[in-house]
Tab-separated table of C-alpha atoms and ligand atoms in Angstrom:
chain	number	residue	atom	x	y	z
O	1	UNK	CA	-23.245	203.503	-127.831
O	2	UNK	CA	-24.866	204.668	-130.626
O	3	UNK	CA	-25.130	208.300	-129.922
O	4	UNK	CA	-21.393	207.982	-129.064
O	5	UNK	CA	-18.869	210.246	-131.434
O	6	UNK	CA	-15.646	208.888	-132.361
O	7	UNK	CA	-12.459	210.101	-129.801
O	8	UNK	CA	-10.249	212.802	-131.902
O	9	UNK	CA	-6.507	212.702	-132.394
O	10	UNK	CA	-6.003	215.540	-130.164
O	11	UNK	CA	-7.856	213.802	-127.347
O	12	UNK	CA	-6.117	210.937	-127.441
O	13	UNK	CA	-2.792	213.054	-127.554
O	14	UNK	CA	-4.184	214.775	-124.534
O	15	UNK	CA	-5.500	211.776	-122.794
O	16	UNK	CA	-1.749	209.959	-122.786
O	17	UNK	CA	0.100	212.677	-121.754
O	18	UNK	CA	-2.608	212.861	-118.815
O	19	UNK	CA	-1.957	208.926	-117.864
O	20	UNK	CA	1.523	209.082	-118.020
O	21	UNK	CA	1.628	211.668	-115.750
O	22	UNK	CA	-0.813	209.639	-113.525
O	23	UNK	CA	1.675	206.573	-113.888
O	24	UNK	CA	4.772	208.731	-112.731
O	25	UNK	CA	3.431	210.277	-109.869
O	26	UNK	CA	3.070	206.711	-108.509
O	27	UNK	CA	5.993	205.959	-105.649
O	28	UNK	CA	8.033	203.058	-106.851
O	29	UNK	CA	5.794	200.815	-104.063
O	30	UNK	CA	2.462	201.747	-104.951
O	31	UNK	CA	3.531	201.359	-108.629
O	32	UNK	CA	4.613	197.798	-107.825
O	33	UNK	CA	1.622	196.636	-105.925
O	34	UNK	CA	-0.943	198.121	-108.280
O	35	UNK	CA	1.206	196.393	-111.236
O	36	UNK	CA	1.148	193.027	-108.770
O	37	UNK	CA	-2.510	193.858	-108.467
O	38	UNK	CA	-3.953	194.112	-111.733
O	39	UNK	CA	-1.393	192.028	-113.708
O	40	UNK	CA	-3.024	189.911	-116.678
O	41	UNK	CA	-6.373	190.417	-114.889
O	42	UNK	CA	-9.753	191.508	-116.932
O	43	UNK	CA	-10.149	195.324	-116.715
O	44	UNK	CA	-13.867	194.415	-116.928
O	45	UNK	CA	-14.819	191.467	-114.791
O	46	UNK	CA	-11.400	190.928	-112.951
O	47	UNK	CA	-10.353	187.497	-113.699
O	48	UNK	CA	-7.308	185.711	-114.690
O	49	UNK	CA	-6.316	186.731	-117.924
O	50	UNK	CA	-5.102	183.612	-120.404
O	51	UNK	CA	-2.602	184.012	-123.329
O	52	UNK	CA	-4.130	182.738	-126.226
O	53	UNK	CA	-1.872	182.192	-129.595
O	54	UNK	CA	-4.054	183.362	-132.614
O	55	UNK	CA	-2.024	183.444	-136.019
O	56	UNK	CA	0.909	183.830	-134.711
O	57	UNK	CA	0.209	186.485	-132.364
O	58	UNK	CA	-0.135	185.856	-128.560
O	59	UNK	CA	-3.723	187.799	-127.122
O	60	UNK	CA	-4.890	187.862	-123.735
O	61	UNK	CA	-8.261	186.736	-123.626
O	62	UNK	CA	-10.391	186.634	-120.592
O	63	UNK	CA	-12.755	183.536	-120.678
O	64	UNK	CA	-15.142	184.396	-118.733
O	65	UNK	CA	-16.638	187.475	-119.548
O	66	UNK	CA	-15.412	187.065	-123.302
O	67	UNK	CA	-12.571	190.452	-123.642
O	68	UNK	CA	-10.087	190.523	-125.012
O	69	UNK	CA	-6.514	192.280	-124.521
O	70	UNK	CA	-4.336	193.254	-127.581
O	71	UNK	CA	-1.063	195.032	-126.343
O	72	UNK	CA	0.213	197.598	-128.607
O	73	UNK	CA	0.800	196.451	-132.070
O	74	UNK	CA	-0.736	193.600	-132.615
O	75	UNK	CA	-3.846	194.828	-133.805
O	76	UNK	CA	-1.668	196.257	-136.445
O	77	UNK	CA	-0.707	192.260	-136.783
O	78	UNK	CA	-3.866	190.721	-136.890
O	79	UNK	CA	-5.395	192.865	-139.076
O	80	UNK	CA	-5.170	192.776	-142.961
O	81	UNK	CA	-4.431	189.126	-143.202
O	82	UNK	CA	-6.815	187.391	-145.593
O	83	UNK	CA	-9.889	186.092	-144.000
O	84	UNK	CA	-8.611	187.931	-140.739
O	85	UNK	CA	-12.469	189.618	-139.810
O	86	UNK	CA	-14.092	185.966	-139.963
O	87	UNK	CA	-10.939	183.872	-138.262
O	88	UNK	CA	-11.417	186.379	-135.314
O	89	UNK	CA	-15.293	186.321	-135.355
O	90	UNK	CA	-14.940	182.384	-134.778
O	91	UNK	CA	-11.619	182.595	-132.894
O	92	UNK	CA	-13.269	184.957	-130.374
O	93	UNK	CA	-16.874	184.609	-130.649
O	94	UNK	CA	-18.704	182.842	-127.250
N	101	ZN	ZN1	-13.478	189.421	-117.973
């Protein structure tokens, strides 16, 4: 990680227009059953997902392998509150 350089804005701008293709060329089917699939499951370790409500803000937070899901947004909300760096260190932390 630490020889790792930061994404740009162009990349990203490139990289969504590149997934949203890959969504649409899904057939409705296969778009439902990987949705059914994968739905509030850990994109790392693959296990039920639980909501968590932290300050007012509902996260999915996998308990097992520790990861944590923000949808868009609420980043944006979390952040910025007083105190908001240490609430999620002990909020979060295993
Ligand atoms: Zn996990």
């Amino acid at each position: 990680m630490s020889n790792a350089s930061d994404v740009t804005h162009e990349e990203i701008v490139a990289l969504r227009a590149q997934r949203q293709a890959d969504g649409d060329s899904l057939q409705g089917e296969e778009r439902e059953r990987q949705r059914t699939l994968h739905w509030m499951r850990c994109c790392k370790c693959g296990t039920q997902m639980d909501e968590i409500v932290f300050r007012g803000v509902r996260v999915d937070k996998c308990l097992r392998c520790g990861g944590i899901y923000l949808d868009d947004g609420e980043l944006e909300q979390l952040v910025g509150k007083p105190g908001w760096i240490e609430a999620l260190r002990s909020f979060f932390g295993s």
